[in-house]
Short mmCIF file of C-alpha atoms in Angstrom, two decimals:
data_model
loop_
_atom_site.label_atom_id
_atom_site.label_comp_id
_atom_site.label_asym_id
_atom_site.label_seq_id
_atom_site.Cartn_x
_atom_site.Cartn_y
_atom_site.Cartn_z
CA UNK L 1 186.55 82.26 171.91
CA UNK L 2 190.30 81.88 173.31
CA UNK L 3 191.27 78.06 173.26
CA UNK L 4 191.95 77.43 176.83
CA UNK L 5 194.47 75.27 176.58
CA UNK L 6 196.79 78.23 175.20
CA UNK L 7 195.83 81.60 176.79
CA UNK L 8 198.55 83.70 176.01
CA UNK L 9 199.04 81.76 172.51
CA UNK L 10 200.98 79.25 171.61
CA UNK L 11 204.76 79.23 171.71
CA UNK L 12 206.79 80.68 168.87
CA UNK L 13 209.93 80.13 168.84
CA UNK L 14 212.19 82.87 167.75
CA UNK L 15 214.64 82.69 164.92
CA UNK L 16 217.47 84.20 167.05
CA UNK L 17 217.50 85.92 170.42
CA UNK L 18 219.09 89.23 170.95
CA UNK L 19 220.88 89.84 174.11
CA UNK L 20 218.34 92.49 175.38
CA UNK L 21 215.96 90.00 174.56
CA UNK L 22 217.60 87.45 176.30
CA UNK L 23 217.32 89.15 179.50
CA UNK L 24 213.85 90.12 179.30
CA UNK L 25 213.50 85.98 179.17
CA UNK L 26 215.31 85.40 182.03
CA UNK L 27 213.76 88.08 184.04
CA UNK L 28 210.11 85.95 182.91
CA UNK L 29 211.78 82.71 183.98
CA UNK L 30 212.91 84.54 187.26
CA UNK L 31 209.66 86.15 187.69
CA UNK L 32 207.55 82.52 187.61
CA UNK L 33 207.72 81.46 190.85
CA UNK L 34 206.39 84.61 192.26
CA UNK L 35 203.52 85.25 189.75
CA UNK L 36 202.15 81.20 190.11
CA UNK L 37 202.56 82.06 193.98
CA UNK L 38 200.15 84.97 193.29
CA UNK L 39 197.70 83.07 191.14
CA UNK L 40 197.18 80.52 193.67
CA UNK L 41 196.88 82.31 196.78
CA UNK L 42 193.82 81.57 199.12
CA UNK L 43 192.32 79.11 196.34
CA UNK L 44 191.25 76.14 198.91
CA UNK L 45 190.90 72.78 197.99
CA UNK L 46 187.78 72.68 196.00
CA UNK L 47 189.27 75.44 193.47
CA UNK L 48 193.16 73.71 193.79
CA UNK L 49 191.40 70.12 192.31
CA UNK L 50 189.69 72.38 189.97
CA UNK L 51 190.32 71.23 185.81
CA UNK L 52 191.17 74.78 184.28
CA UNK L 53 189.30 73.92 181.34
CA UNK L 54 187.00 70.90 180.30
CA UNK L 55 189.60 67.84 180.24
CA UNK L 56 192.34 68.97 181.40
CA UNK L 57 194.72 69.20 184.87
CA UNK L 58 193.78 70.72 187.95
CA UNK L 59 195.34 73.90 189.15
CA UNK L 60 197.04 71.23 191.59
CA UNK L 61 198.20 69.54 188.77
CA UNK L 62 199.26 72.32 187.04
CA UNK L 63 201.04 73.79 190.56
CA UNK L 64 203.00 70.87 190.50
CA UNK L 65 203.77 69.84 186.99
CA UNK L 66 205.93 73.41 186.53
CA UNK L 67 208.75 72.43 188.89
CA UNK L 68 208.63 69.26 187.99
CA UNK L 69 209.10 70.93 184.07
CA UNK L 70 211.34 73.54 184.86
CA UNK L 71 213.70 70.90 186.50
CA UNK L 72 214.03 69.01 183.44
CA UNK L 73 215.02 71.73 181.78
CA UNK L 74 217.34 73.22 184.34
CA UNK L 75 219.16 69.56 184.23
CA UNK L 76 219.02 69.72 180.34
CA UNK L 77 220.46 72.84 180.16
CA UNK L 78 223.26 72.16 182.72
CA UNK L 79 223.97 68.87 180.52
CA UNK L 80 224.42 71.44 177.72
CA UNK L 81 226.85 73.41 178.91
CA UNK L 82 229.33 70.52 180.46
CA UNK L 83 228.60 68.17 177.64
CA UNK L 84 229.33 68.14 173.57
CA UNK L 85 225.76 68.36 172.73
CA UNK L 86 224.20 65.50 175.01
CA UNK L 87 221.05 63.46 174.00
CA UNK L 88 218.51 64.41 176.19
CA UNK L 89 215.29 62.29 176.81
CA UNK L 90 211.92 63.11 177.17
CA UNK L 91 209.32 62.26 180.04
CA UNK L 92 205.69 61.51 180.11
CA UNK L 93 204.36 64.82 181.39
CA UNK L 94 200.48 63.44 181.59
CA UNK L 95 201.54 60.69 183.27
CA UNK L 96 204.08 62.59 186.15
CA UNK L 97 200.59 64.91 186.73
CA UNK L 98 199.02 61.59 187.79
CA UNK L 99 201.37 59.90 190.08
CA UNK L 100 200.25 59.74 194.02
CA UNK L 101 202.59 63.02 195.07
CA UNK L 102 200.95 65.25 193.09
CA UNK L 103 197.36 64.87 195.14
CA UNK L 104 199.34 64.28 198.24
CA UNK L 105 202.05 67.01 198.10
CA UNK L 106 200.49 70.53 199.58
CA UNK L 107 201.12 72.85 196.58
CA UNK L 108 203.50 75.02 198.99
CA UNK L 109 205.76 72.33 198.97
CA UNK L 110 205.68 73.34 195.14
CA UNK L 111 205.36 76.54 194.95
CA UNK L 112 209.07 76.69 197.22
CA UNK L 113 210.75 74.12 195.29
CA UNK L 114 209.93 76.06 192.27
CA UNK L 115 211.10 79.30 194.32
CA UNK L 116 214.69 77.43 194.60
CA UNK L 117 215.01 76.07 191.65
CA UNK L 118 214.36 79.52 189.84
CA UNK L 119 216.91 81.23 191.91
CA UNK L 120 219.41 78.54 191.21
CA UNK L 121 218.59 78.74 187.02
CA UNK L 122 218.81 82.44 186.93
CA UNK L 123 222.27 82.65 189.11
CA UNK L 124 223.37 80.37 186.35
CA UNK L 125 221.43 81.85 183.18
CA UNK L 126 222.44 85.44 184.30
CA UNK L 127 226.57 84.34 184.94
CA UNK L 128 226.81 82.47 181.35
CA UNK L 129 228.99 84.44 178.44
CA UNK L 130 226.62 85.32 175.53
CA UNK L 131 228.34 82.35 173.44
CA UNK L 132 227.53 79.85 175.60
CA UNK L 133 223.61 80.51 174.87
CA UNK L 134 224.95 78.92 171.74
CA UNK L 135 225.20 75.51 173.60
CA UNK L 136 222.83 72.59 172.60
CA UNK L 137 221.08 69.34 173.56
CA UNK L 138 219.85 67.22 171.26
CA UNK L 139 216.12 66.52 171.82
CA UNK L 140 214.74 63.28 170.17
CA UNK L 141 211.92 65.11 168.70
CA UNK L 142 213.29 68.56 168.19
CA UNK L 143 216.63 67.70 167.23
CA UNK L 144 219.45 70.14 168.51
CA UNK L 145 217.93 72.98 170.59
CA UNK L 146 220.18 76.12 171.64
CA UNK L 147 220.10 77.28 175.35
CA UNK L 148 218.58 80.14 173.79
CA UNK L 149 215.53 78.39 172.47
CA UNK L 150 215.35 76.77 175.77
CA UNK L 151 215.36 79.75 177.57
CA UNK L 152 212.22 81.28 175.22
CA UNK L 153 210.29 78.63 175.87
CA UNK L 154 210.51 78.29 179.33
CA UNK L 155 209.47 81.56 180.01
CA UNK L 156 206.81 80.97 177.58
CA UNK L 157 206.36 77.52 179.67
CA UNK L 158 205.87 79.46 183.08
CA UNK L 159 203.31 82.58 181.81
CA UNK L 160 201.41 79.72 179.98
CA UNK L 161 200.55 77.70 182.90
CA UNK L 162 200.26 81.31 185.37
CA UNK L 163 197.99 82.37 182.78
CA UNK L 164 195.95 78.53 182.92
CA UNK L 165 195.44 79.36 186.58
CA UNK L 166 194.54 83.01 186.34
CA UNK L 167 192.13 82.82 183.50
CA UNK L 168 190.17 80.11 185.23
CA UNK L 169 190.06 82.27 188.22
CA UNK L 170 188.61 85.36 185.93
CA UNK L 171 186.36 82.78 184.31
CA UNK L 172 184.98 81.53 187.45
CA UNK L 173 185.31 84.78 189.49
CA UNK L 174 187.34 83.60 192.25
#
C-alpha cells in the first residue's frame, strides 16, 4: 500500500538543477494554485473537515496550510536574494493548521491568496539571472539552502499536498 502521508513520494532533492529543469519547477510552482483549486471544487463541508488519511489534517487544513507555506518561502527566498545569506527561522506548521482562522477562514479566501502569491513568486522566479538561483538562506536545520533547492521543493511542496486532496477524493469516490 502507498503511505498516505507521501503520495507522489517523498521529496528528493536534486544534486544540481539544470536550467530546463528549473523551469519545468517553476511552471509546477505556477501551476499550484490552479490544480488545489481543481481538487477542491464542490467538496462541501463534511468532505473540506475531512482528515486525508487516519491522523492527519483536513483538506481544510491542508487548503490553508499551503499559502500559509508557500509564503514563508516566498519571504525566505526574497531575504535571499537582498541579503548575504540570512538566517532564516522555522515555524510550527502543526500548530499554524490549528489556530482559530484556519476553521473560520472559507477556503476561497485561500485558495485566492495562494492565486496571488503564486503570480507574485513566479514574476520574480521567472525575472532572476540563472546565478542568482545560486543565492542562499541559511536554515537552522538544513544549513545553507540554494534558491534552487528551494524552488524543487516547493513544487514538490504544492503536488504533495494537491495529490493529499485528490487521492482522498479517489479513495473515497467523491
Amino acid at each position: 500500500m502507498t503511505d498516505l502521508r507521501y503520495p507522489i513520494g517523498r521529496f528528493q532533492q536534486p544534486e544540481r538543477v539544470a536550467p530546463a529543469e528549473r523551469t519545468l519547477l517553476v511552471k509546477q510552482i505556477a501551476a499550484c494554485p490552479a490544480e488545489l483549486r481543481r481538487a477542491v471544487a464542490g467538496l462541501d463541508r463534511a468532505q473540506l473537515d475531512t482528515p486525508y488519511r487516519p491522523d492527519g489534517w483536513t483538506v481544510r487544513q491542508v487548503v490553508h496550510h499551503v499559502p500559509d507555506s508557500h509564503i514563508n518561502a516566498y519571504v525566505r527566498m526574497k531575504l535571499a536574494l537582498t541579503e548575504d545569506a540570512p538566517a532564516i527561522k522555522t515555524y510550527e506548521e502543526a500548530r499554524w493548521a490549528e489556530l482559530p482562522d484556519v476553521e473560520a477562514t472559507a477556503p476561497e479566501v485561500s485558495l485566492a491568496l495562494l492565486e496571488s502569491l503564486h503570480a507574485r513568486w513566479t514574476t520574480l522566479l521567472t525575472a532572476l539571472r540563472p546565478e542568482q538561483f545560486g543565492r542562499t538562506f541559511r536554515h537552522p536545520e538544513l544549513g545553507p539552502v540554494t534558491l534552487d533547492a528551494a524552488i524543487a521543493l516547493y513544487a514538490w511542496h504544492g503536488r504533495h499536498h494537491v495529490a493529499h486532496v485528490t487521492s482522498l477524493r479517489a479513495r473515497m469516490g467523491w
